[in-house]
Amino acid sequence: MTRLRLGVLVSGRGSNLQALIDAAADPAFPAEMAIVVSNVADAPALDRARQAGIATCTLPHRDFASRADFDAAVDRALAEAGVGLVCLAGFMRLLTPGFVDRWHDRMVNIHPSLLPAFKGLHPQQQALDAGVRVSGCTVHFVRNAMDAGPIIVQAVVAVLPHDSADILADRILAAEHAAYPLAVRLIAEGRVRVEAERVVVEGADWSAGPLLLPRT
Ligand code: GAR
């Protein structure tokens, strides 16, 4: 089995990176870690990568004259590592249209809301402010618009009456750690295709009852 080579872009804590590292540690997982690229030199995510023996590349964005120069350096690092799929995992930089187009349908992102709701910053607080009963996370292909693109996987969690944004974020994060490896596995198995900007998944089980909240 040839495994899909992953390039993970990070800026911070790296818990989603860890979920991918853990998934890829299973030889039966159809993707492997090729490189972790960070724009933040002291990102804890880089330690996680080093600990797992994965190649890392640090590119502090301030060292570059323009966004295009920075993105070109990222692109070079990914190409040299033979990356087949780019995974944004808490990568807090907007990417230039040229870079996004170059990785069309080969770059995915995870966002802690049920997109298209609550794009941008503080999506957990946005969910609390809206009074929704459920929220979750979304893994999607990246397009040239913030937190937009064909949806691959979503996971749903309850929003509880006394949730703070931090508590809700933790509950969503646990769902992220399941959703991201699932999305990567589906792509690596060749079961995902984009048709008219919607994702079709081959051979998936869609059975699920309604999740009614609140229950009495
Ligand atoms: C995650 O919750 C991820 O969904 C979010 O940043 C966090 C990174 O955590 N990403 C975004 O909000 C992107 N719009 P991690 O570094 O522990 O994976």
mmCIF file of C-alpha atoms in Angstrom, residues 88-95 100 107-124 126 136-154 176 180 197:
data_model
loop_
_atom_site.group_PDB
_atom_site.id
_atom_site.type_symbol
_atom_site.label_atom_id
_atom_site.label_comp_id
_atom_site.label_asym_id
_atom_site.label_seq_id
_atom_site.Cartn_x
_atom_site.Cartn_y
_atom_site.Cartn_z
ATOM 1 C CA LEU A 88 -4.212 22.947 8.050
ATOM 2 C CA ALA A 89 -4.318 22.241 11.779
ATOM 3 C CA GLY A 90 -4.613 25.456 13.750
ATOM 4 C CA PHE A 91 -2.628 27.323 11.094
ATOM 5 C CA MET A 92 -3.423 30.957 11.751
ATOM 6 C CA ARG A 93 -2.283 32.594 8.498
ATOM 7 C CA LEU A 94 -4.325 33.408 5.447
ATOM 8 C CA LEU A 95 -2.861 31.778 2.343
ATOM 9 C CA VAL A 100 -4.724 27.820 -2.522
ATOM 10 C CA MET A 107 -5.624 20.915 0.958
ATOM 11 C CA VAL A 108 -8.022 20.530 3.881
ATOM 12 C CA ASN A 109 -8.811 22.587 6.975
ATOM 13 C CA ILE A 110 -10.584 21.944 10.258
ATOM 14 C CA HIS A 111 -12.789 24.596 11.820
ATOM 15 C CA PRO A 112 -14.554 24.372 15.202
ATOM 16 C CA SER A 113 -18.119 25.017 14.036
ATOM 17 C CA LEU A 114 -20.705 23.437 11.792
ATOM 18 C CA LEU A 115 -19.893 25.450 8.688
ATOM 19 C CA PRO A 116 -21.220 27.532 7.047
ATOM 20 C CA ALA A 117 -22.253 28.797 10.499
ATOM 21 C CA PHE A 118 -19.793 30.767 12.626
ATOM 22 C CA LYS A 119 -16.860 31.377 10.332
ATOM 23 C CA GLY A 120 -13.820 33.306 11.459
ATOM 24 C CA LEU A 121 -12.636 34.014 14.970
ATOM 25 C CA HIS A 122 -14.219 32.751 18.206
ATOM 26 C CA PRO A 123 -16.718 30.367 16.605
ATOM 27 C CA GLN A 124 -17.491 28.765 19.974
ATOM 28 C CA GLN A 126 -20.486 32.854 18.287
ATOM 29 C CA GLY A 136 -19.333 20.849 16.236
ATOM 30 C CA CYS A 137 -16.559 20.890 13.728
ATOM 31 C CA THR A 138 -16.066 20.712 9.994
ATOM 32 C CA VAL A 139 -13.277 19.319 7.835
ATOM 33 C CA HIS A 140 -13.416 20.887 4.377
ATOM 34 C CA PHE A 141 -11.368 21.429 1.240
ATOM 35 C CA VAL A 142 -9.801 24.890 1.206
ATOM 36 C CA ARG A 143 -10.988 27.536 -1.222
ATOM 37 C CA ASN A 144 -10.178 31.205 -1.643
ATOM 38 C CA ALA A 145 -12.605 32.374 1.023
ATOM 39 C CA MET A 146 -12.232 32.091 4.776
ATOM 40 C CA ASP A 147 -13.576 28.870 6.309
ATOM 41 C CA ALA A 148 -15.335 27.905 3.086
ATOM 42 C CA GLY A 149 -15.052 24.976 0.709
ATOM 43 C CA PRO A 150 -16.587 21.560 0.043
ATOM 44 C CA ILE A 151 -17.419 19.785 3.317
ATOM 45 C CA ILE A 152 -15.909 16.336 3.859
ATOM 46 C CA VAL A 153 -16.790 15.461 7.476
ATOM 47 C CA GLN A 154 -18.757 17.126 10.226
ATOM 48 C CA GLU A 176 -12.141 17.344 15.996
ATOM 49 C CA TYR A 180 -9.801 14.970 11.155
ATOM 50 C CA GLU A 197 -18.354 21.950 -5.188
#
